[in-house]
CSV table of C-alpha atoms in Angstrom, one decimal:
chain,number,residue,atom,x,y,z
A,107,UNK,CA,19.4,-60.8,45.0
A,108,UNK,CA,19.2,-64.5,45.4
A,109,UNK,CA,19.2,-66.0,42.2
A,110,UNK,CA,18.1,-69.7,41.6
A,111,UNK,CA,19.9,-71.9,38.9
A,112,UNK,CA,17.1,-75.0,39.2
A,113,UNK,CA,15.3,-74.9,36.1
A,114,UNK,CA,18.4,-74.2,34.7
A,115,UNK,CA,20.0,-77.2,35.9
A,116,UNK,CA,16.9,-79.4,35.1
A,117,UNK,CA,16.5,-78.0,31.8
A,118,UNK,CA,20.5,-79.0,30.8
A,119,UNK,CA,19.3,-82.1,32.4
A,120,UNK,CA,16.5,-82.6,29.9
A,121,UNK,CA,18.3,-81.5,27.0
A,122,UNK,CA,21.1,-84.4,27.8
A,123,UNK,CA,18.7,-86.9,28.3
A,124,UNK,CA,16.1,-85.6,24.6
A,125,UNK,CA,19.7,-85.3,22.4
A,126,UNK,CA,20.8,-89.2,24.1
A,127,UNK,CA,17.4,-90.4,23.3
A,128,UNK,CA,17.7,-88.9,19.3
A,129,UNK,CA,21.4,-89.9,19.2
A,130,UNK,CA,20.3,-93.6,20.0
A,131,UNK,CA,17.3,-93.2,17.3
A,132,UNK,CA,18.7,-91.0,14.5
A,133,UNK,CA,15.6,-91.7,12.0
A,134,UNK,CA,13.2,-90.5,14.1
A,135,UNK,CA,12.1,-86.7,13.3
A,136,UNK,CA,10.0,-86.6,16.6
A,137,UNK,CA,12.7,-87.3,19.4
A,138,UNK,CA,15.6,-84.8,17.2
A,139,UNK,CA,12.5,-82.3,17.4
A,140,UNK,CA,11.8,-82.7,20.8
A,141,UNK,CA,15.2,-81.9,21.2
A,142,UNK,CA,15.5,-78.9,19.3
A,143,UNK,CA,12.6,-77.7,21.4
A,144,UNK,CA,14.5,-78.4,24.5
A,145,UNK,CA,17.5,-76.8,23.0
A,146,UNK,CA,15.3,-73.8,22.9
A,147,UNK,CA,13.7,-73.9,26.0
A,148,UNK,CA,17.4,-74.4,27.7
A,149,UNK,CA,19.3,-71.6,25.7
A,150,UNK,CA,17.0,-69.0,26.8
A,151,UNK,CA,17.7,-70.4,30.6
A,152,UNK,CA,21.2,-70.0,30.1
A,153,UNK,CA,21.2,-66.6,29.0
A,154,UNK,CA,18.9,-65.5,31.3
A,155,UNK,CA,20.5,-67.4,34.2
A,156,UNK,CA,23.5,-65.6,32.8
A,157,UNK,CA,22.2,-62.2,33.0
A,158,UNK,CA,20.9,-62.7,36.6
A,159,UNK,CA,24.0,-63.5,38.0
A,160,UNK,CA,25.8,-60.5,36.2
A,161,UNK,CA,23.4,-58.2,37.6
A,162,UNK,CA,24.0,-60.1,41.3
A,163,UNK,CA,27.9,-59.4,41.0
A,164,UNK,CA,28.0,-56.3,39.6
A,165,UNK,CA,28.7,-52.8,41.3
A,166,UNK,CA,25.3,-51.0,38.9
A,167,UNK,CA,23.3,-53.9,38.0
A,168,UNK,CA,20.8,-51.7,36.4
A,169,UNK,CA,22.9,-51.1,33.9
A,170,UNK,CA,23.0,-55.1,32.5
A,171,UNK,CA,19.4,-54.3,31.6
A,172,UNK,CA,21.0,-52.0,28.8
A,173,UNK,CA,23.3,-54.4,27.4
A,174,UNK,CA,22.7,-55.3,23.9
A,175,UNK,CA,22.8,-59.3,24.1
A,176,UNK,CA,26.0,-59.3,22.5
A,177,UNK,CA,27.5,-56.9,24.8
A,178,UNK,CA,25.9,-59.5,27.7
A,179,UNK,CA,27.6,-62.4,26.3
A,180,UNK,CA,30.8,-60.4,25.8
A,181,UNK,CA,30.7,-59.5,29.8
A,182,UNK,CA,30.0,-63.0,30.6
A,183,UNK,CA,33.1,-64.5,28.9
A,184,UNK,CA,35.0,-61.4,30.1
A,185,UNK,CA,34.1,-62.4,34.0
A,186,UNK,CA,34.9,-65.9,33.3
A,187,UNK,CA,31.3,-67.6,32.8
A,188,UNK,CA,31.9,-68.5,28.6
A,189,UNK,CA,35.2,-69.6,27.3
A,190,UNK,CA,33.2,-68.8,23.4
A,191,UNK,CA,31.2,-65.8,22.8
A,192,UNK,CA,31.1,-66.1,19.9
A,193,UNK,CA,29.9,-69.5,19.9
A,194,UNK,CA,27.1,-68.3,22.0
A,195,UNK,CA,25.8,-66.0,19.4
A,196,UNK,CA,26.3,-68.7,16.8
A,197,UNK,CA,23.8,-70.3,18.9
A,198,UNK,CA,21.2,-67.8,19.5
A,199,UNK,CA,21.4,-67.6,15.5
A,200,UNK,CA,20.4,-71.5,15.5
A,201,UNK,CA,18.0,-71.1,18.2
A,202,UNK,CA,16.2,-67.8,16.1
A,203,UNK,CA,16.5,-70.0,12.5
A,204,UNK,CA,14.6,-73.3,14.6
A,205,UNK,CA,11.6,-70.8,15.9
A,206,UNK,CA,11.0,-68.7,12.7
A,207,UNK,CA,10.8,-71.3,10.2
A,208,UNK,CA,11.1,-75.1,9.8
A,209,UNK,CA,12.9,-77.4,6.7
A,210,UNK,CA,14.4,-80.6,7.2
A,211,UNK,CA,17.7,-78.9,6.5
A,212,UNK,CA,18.1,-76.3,8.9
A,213,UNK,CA,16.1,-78.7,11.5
A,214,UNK,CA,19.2,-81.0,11.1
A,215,UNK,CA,21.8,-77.8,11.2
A,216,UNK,CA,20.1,-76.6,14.7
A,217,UNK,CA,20.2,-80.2,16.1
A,218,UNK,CA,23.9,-80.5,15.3
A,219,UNK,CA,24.2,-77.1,17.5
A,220,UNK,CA,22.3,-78.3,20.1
A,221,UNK,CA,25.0,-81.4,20.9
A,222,UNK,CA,27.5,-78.7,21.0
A,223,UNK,CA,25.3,-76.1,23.1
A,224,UNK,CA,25.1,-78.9,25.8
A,225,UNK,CA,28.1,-79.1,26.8
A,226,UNK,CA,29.0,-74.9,26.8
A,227,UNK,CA,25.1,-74.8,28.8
A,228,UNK,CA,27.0,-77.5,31.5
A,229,UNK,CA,29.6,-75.7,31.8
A,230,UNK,CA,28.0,-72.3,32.2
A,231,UNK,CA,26.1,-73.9,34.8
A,232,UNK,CA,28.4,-75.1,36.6
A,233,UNK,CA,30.3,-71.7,36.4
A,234,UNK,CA,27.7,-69.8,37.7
A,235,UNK,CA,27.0,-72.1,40.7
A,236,UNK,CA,30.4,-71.7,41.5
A,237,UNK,CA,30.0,-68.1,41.1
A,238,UNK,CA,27.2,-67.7,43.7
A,239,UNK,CA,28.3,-70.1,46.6
């Protein structure tokens, strides 16, 4: 199975460039939403990028499809792909509180994840890259 990291890629791209832009304007709601959105939009890449290139290296990869996502993230920092798992569920809690409801509170608490979850979604990236060359 070939798998393709692009939109992967471009979305960490996007992300750097929407949390730059709301770093260099901090009062404005609109740019630190846009990149909660893309914070969004880039963890589900990441997991599934992450999924995709467990089932490419392993011996039954029928059987990541019955994972529980914790149990994915687990296998993915045992192989080497995540130095944190459990900061990678910490994030999927911030991604989960930023689509189900929306206060100025907990829209600041998700940005502040998504400057950390850039960096751990670069690194993943460039993991897995390294991974399928």
């Amino acid at each position: 199975m070939l798998v393709d990291l692009t939109s992967f890629r471009k979305a960490i791209d996007s992300l750097d460039r929407g949390l730059a832009r709301a770093e260099a304007a901090p009062d404005d709601e609109e740019l630190r939403d846009g990149a909660i959105q893309l914070f969004e939009d880039t963890y589900e890449l990441a997991w599934k990028s992450l999924k995709r290139v467990l089932e490419t290296i392993s011996a039954s990869p029928d059987e990541i499809d019955f994972l529980s996502f914790r149990d994915l993230i687990r296998l993915g920092a045992e192989k080497g792909f995540l130095d944190d798992p459990s900061a990678w569920l910490g994030f999927r809690e911030e991604r989960n509180i930023s689509s189900h409801t929306y206060d100025e509170s907990k829209a600041a608490e998700v940005y502040r994840a998504a400057l950390d979850f850039a960096s751990e979604a670069r690194a993943l990236f460039v993991r897995l890259e390294a991974r399928l060359r």
